[in-house]
mmCIF file of C-alpha atoms in Angstrom:
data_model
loop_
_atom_site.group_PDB
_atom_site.id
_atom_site.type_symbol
_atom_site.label_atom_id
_atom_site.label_comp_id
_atom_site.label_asym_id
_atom_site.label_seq_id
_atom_site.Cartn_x
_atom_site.Cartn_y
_atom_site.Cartn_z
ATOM 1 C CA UNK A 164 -15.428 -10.490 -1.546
ATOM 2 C CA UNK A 165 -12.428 -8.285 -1.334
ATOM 3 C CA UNK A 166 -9.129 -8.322 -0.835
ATOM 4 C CA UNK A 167 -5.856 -6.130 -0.497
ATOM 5 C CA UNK A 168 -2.954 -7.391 -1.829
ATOM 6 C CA UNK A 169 0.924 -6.774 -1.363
ATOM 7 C CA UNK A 170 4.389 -7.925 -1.849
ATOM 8 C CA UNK A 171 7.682 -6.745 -0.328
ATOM 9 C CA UNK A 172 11.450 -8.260 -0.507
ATOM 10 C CA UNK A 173 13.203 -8.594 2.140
ATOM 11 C CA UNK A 174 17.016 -8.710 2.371
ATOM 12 C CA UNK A 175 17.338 -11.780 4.583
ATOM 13 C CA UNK A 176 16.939 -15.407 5.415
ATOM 14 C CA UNK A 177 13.587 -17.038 5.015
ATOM 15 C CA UNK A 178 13.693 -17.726 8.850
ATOM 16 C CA UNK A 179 14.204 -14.449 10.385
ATOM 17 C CA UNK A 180 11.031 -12.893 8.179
ATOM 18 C CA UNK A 181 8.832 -16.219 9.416
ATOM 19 C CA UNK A 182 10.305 -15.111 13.242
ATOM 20 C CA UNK A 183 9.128 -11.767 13.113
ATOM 21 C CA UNK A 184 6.256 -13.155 11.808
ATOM 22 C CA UNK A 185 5.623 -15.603 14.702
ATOM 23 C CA UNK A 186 6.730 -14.040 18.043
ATOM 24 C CA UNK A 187 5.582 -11.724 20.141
ATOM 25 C CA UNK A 188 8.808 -9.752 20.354
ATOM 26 C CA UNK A 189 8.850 -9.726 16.346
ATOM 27 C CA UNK A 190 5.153 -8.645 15.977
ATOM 28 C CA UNK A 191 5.665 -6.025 18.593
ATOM 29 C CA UNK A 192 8.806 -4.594 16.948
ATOM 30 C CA UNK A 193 7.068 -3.857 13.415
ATOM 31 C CA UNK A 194 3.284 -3.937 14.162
ATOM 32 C CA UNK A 195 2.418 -2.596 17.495
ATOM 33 C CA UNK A 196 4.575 -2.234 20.510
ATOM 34 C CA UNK A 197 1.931 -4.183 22.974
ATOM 35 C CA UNK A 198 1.401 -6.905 20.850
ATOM 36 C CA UNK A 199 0.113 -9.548 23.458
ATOM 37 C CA UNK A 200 -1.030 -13.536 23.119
ATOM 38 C CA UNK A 201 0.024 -16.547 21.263
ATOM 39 C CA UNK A 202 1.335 -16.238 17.894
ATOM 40 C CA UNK A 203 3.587 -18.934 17.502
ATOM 41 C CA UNK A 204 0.707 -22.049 18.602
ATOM 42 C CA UNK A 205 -2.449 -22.800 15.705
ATOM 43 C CA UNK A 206 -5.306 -22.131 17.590
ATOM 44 C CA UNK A 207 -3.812 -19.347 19.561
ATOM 45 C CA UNK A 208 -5.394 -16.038 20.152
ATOM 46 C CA UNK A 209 -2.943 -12.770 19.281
ATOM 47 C CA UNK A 210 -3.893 -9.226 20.805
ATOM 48 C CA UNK A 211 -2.897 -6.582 18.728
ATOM 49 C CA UNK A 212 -3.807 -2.943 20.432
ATOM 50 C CA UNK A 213 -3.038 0.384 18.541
ATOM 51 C CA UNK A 214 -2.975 3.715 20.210
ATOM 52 C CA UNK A 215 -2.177 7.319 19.503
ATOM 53 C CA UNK A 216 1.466 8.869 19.737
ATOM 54 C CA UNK A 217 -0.443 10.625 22.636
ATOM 55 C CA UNK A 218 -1.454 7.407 24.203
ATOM 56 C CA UNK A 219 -5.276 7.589 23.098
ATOM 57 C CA UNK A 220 -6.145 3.804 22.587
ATOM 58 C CA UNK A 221 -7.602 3.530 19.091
ATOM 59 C CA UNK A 222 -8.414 -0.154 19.497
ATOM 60 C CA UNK A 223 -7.549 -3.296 18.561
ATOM 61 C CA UNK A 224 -7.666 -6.633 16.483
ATOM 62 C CA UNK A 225 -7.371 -10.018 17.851
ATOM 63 C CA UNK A 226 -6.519 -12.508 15.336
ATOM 64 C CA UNK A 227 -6.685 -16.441 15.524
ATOM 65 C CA UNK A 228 -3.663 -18.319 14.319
ATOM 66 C CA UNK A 229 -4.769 -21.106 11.916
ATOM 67 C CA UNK A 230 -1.848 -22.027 10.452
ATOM 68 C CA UNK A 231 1.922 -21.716 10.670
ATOM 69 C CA UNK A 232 4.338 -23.199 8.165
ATOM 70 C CA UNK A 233 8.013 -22.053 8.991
ATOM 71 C CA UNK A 234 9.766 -20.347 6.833
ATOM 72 C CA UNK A 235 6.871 -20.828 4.222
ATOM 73 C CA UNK A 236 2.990 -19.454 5.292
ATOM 74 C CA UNK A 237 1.196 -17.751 8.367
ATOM 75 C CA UNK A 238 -2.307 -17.629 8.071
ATOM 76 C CA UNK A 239 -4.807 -16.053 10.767
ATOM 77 C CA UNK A 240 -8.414 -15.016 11.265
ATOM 78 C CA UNK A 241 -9.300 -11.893 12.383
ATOM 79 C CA UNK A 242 -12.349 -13.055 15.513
ATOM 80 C CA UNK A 243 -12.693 -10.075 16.741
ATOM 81 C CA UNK A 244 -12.095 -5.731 16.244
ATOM 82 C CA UNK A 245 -13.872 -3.315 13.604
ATOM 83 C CA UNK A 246 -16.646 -4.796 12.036
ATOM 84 C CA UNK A 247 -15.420 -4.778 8.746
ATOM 85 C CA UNK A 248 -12.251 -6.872 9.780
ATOM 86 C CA UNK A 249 -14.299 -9.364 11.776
ATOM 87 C CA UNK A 250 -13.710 -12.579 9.634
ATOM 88 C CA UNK A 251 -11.295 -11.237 7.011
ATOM 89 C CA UNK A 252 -8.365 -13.929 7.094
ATOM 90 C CA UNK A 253 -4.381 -12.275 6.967
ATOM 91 C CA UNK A 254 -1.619 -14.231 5.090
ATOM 92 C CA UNK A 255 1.639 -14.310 4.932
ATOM 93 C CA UNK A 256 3.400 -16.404 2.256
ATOM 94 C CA UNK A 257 6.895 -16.595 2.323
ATOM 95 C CA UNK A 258 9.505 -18.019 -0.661
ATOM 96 C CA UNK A 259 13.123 -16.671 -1.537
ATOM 97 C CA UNK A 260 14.128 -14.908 -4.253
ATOM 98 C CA UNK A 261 17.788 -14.468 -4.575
ATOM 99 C CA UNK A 262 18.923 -12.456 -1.495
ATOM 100 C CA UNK A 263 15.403 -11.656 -1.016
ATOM 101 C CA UNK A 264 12.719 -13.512 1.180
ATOM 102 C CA UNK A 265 9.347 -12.294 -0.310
ATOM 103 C CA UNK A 266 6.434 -11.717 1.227
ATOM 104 C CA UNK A 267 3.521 -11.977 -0.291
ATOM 105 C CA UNK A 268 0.566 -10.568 1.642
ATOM 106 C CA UNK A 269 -3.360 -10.744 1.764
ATOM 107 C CA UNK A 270 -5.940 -9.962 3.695
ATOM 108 C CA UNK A 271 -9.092 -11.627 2.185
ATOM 109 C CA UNK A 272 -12.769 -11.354 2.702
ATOM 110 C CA UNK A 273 -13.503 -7.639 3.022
ATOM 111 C CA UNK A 274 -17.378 -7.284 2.157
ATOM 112 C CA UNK A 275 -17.395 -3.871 1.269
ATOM 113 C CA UNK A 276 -14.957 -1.278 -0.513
ATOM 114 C CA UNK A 277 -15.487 1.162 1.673
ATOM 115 C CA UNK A 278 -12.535 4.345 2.616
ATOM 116 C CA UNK A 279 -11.713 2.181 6.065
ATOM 117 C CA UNK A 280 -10.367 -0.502 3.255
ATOM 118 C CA UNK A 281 -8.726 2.501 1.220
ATOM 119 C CA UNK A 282 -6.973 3.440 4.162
ATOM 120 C CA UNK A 283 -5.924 -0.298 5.754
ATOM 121 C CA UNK A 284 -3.992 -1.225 2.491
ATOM 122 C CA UNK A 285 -2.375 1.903 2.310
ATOM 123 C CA UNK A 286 -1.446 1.306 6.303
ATOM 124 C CA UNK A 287 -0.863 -2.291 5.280
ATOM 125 C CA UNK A 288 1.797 -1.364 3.046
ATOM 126 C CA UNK A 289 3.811 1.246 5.882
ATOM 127 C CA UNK A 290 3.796 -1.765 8.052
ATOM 128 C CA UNK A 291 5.308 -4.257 5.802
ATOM 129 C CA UNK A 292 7.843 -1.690 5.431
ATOM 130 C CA UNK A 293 8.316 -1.527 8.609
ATOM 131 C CA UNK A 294 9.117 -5.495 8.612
ATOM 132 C CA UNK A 295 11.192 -4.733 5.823
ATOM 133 C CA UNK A 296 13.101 -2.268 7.904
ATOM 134 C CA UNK A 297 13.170 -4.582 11.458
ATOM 135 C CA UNK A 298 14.585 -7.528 9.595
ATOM 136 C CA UNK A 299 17.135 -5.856 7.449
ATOM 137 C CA UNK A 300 18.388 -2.916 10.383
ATOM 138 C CA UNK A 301 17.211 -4.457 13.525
ATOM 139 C CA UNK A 302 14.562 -1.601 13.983
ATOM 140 C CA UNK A 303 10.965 -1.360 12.710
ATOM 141 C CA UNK A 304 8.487 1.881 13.057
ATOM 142 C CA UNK A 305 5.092 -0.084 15.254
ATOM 143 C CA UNK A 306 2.157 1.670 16.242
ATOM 144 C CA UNK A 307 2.251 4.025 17.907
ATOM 145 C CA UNK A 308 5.996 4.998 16.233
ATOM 146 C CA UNK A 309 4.296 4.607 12.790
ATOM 147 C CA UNK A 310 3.374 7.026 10.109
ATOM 148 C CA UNK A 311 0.457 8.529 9.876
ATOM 149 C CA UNK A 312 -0.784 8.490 6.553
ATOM 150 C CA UNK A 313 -3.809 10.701 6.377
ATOM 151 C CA UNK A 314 -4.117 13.463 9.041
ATOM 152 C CA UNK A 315 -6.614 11.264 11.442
ATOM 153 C CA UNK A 316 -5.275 7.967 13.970
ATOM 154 C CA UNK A 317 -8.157 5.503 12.902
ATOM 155 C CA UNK B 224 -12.290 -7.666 -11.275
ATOM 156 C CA UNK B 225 -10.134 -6.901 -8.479
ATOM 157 C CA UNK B 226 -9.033 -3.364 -7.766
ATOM 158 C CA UNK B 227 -6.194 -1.720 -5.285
ATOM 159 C CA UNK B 228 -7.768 0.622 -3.129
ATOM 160 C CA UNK B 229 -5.800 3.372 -1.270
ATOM 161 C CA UNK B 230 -6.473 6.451 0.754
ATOM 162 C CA UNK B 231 -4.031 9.615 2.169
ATOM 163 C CA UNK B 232 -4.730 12.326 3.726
ATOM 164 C CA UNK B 233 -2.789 15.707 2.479
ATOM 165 C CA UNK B 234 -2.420 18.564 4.605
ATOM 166 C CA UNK B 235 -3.033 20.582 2.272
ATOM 167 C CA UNK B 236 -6.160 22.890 0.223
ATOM 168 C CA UNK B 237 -7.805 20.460 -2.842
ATOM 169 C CA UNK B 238 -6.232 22.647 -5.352
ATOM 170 C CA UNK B 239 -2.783 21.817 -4.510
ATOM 171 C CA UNK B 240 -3.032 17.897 -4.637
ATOM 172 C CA UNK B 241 -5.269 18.381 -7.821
ATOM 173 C CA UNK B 242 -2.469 20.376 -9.706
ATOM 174 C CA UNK B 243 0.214 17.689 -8.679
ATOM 175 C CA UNK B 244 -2.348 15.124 -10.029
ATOM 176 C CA UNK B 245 -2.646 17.522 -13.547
ATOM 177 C CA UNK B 246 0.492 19.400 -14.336
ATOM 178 C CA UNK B 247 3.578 17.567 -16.252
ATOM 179 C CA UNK B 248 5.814 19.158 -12.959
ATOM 180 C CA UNK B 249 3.627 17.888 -10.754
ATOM 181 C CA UNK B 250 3.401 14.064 -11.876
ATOM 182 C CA UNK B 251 7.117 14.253 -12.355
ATOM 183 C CA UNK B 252 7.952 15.547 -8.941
ATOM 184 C CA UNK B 253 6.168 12.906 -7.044
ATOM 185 C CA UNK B 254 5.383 9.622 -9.582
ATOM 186 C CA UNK B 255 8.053 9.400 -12.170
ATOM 187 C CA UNK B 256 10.976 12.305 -13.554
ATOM 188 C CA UNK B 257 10.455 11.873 -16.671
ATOM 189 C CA UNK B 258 6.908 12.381 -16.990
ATOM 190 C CA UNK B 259 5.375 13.332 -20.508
ATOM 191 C CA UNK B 260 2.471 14.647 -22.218
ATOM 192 C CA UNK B 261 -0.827 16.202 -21.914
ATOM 193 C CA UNK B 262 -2.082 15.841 -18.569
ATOM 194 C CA UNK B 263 -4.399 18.679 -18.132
ATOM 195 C CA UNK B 264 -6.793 18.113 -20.954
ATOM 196 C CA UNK B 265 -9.755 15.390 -21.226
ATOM 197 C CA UNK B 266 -8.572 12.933 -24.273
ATOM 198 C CA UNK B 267 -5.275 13.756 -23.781
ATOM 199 C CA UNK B 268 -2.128 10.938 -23.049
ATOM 200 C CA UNK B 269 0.673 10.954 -20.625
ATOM 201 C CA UNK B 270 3.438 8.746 -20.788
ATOM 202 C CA UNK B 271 5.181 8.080 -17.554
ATOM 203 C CA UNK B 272 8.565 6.104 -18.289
ATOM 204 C CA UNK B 273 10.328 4.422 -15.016
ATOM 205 C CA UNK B 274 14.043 3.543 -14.668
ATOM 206 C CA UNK B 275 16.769 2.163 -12.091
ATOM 207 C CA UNK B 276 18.676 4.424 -10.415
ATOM 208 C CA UNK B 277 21.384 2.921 -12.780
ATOM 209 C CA UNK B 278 19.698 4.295 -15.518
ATOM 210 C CA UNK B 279 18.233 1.258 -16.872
ATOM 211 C CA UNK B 280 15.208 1.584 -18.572
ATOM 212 C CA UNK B 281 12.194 -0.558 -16.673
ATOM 213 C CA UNK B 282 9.051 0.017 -18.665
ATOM 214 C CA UNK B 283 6.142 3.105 -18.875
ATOM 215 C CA UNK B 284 2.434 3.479 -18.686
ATOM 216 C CA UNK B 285 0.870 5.403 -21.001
ATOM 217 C CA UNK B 286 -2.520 6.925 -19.436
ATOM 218 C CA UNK B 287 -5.726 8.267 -21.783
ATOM 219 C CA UNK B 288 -7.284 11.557 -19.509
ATOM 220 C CA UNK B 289 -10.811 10.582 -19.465
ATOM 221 C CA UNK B 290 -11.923 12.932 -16.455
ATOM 222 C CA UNK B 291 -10.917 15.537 -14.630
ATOM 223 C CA UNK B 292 -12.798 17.434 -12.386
ATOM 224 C CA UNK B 293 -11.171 20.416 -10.611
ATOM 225 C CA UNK B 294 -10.760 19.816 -7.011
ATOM 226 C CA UNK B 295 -12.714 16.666 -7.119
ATOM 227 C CA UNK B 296 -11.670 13.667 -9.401
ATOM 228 C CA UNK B 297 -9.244 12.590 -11.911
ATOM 229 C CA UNK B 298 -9.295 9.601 -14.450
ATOM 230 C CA UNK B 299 -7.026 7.805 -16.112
ATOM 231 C CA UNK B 300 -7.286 4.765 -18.576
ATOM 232 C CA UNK B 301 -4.248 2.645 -19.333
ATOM 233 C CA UNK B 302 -4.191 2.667 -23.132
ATOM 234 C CA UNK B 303 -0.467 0.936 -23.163
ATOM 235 C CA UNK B 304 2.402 -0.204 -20.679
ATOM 236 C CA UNK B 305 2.525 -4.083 -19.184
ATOM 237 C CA UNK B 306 -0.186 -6.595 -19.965
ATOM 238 C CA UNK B 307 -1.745 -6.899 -16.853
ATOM 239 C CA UNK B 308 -2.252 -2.957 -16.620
ATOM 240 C CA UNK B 309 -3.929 -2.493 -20.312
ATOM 241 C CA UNK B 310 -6.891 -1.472 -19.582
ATOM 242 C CA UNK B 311 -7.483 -0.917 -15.923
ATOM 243 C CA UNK B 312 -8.422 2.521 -15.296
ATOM 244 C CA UNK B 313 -6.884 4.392 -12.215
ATOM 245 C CA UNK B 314 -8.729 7.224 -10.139
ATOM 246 C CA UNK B 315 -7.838 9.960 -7.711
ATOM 247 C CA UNK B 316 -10.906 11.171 -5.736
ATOM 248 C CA UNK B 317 -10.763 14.505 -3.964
ATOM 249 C CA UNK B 318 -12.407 15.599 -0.426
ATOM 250 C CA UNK B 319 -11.672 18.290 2.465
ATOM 251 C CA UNK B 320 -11.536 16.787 5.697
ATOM 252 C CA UNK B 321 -10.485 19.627 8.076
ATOM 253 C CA UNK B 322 -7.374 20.845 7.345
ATOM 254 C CA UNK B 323 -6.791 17.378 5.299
ATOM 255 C CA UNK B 324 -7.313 16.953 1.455
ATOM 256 C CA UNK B 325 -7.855 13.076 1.548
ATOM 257 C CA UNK B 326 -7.423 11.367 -1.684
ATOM 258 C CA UNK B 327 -8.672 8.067 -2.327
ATOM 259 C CA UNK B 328 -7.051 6.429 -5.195
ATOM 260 C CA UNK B 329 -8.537 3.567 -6.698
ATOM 261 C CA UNK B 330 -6.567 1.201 -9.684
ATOM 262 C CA UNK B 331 -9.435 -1.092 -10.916
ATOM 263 C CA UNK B 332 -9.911 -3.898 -13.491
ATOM 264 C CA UNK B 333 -6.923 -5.982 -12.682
ATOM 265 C CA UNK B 334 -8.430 -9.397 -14.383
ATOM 266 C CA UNK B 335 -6.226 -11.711 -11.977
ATOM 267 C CA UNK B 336 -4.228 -11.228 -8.886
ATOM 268 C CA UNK B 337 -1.044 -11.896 -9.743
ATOM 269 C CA UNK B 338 2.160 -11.026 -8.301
ATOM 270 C CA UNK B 339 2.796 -8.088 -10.298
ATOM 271 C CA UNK B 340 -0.878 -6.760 -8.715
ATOM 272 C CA UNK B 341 0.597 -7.530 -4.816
ATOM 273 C CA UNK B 342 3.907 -5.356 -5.857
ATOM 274 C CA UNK B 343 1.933 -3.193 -7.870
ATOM 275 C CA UNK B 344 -0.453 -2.222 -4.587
ATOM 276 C CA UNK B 345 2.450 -1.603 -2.356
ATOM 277 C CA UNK B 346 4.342 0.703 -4.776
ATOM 278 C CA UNK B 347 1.094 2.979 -5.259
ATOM 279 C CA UNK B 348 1.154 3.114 -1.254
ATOM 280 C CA UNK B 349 4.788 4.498 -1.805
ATOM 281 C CA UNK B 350 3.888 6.987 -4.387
ATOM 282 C CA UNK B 351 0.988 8.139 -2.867
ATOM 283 C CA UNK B 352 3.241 8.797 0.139
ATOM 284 C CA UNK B 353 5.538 10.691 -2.088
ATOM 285 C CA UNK B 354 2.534 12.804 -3.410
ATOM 286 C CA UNK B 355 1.484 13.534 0.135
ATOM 287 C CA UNK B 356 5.288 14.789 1.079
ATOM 288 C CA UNK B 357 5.422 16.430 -2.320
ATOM 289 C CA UNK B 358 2.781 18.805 -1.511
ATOM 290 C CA UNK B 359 3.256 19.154 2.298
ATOM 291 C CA UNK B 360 7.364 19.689 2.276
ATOM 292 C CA UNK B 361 7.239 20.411 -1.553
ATOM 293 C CA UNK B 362 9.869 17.608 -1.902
ATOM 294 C CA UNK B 363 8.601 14.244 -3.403
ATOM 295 C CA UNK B 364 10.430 10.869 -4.014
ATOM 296 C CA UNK B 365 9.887 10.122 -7.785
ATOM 297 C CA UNK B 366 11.106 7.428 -9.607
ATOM 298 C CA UNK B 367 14.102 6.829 -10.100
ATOM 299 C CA UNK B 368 14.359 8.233 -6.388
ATOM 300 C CA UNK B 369 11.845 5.991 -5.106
ATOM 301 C CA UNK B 370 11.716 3.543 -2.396
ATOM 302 C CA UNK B 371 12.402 0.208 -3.535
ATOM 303 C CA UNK B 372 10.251 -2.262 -2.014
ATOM 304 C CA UNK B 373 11.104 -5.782 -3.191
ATOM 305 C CA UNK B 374 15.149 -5.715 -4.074
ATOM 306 C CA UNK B 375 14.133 -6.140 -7.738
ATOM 307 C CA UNK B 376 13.545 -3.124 -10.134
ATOM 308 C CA UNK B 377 10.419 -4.114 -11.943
#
């Protein structure tokens, strides 16, 4: 099993990372604009749909909240999307650093190395950035506002 | 063994992204100023020496050529730099898509995943991006000009 790691510092409380972590209105402000679901309940269901800047959809993942520890850990489950994410959990652990909240992120349980998993971490790391960015300026870059990164929206 | 994975896609012909990957100006316009040694000759060992923007000196990799492959592939072996990196071997793989030059990088043999690997796998994102706007604007963000992604220089 595989996994793609990250870590990014955050100029902030350990609380406003966890809230943009947790809420729809966070998620959709660094993720993807239509965010949709539950994020903030264990057991909820969050819908996270991605299009092109021209409005193509591209799809989506939906990911099961299992846990939520404020200020601390966010754990979910990807249940359903692209194959390859299907069962592939996504953390979030949280602890401050000086200034600095850091984020340490995984998402565990690829099967495969294959290029889609090249090309998530590298997109993995823009959108951290973009947290980075909505919790230190107030404004993220979500999907569809994002960068593309290799030519193609997949 | 774990490994970080990335992929970017380069608007650009093969040869470009290949000489940025194998010429002394190329490394140092997009990875790290002060780039030096022989990077254009199988056998041959490039140091790559990072400070803060304060001029503080942060540490180097020093990188054994073991392959390159016009167009196509280059490797690198870490033969000295931090602990964790001795060793692993880091490769750029080359392929037309279109009008794209996709590269898929690939840093593998990190024994553990330690923090340093989750900082590590976002900063390659970063330079990776800087090689991409290197060769599509001609205007790359090398160290010390890089992005910093955690509030600590490491």
């Amino acid at each position: 099993m595989l996994d793609i790691l990250h870590r990014v510092g955050i100029k902030s409380p350990l609380a406003e990372v966890y809230k943009a972590l947790t809420t729809r209105e966070g998620l959709a402000a660094w993720w993807t604009i239509n965010t949709q679901g539950e994020s903030n309940k264990v057991g909820g269901v969050i819908h996270f749909p991605f299009s092109a800047p021209d409005g193509k959809e591209l799809g989506f993942f939906d990911m099961k909240v299992l846990e939520l520890h404020p200020a601390k850990r966010v754990l979910w489950q990807v249940v359903d999307g692209p194959k390859e994410w299907i069962g592939t959990k996504v953390s979030f652990d949280l602890k401050q650093e000086g200034d600095y909240a850091m984020v340490l992120f995984k998402q565990q349980g690829w099967k495969e190395p294959v290029e889609f998993m090249h090309h998530c971490s590298t997109k993995w790391a823009i959108y951290l950035m973009s947290l980075k960015s909505l919790v230190e300026t107030g404004k993220g870059n979500p999907n569809p506002n994002d960068t593309n990164i290799s030519g193609i929206w997949d």
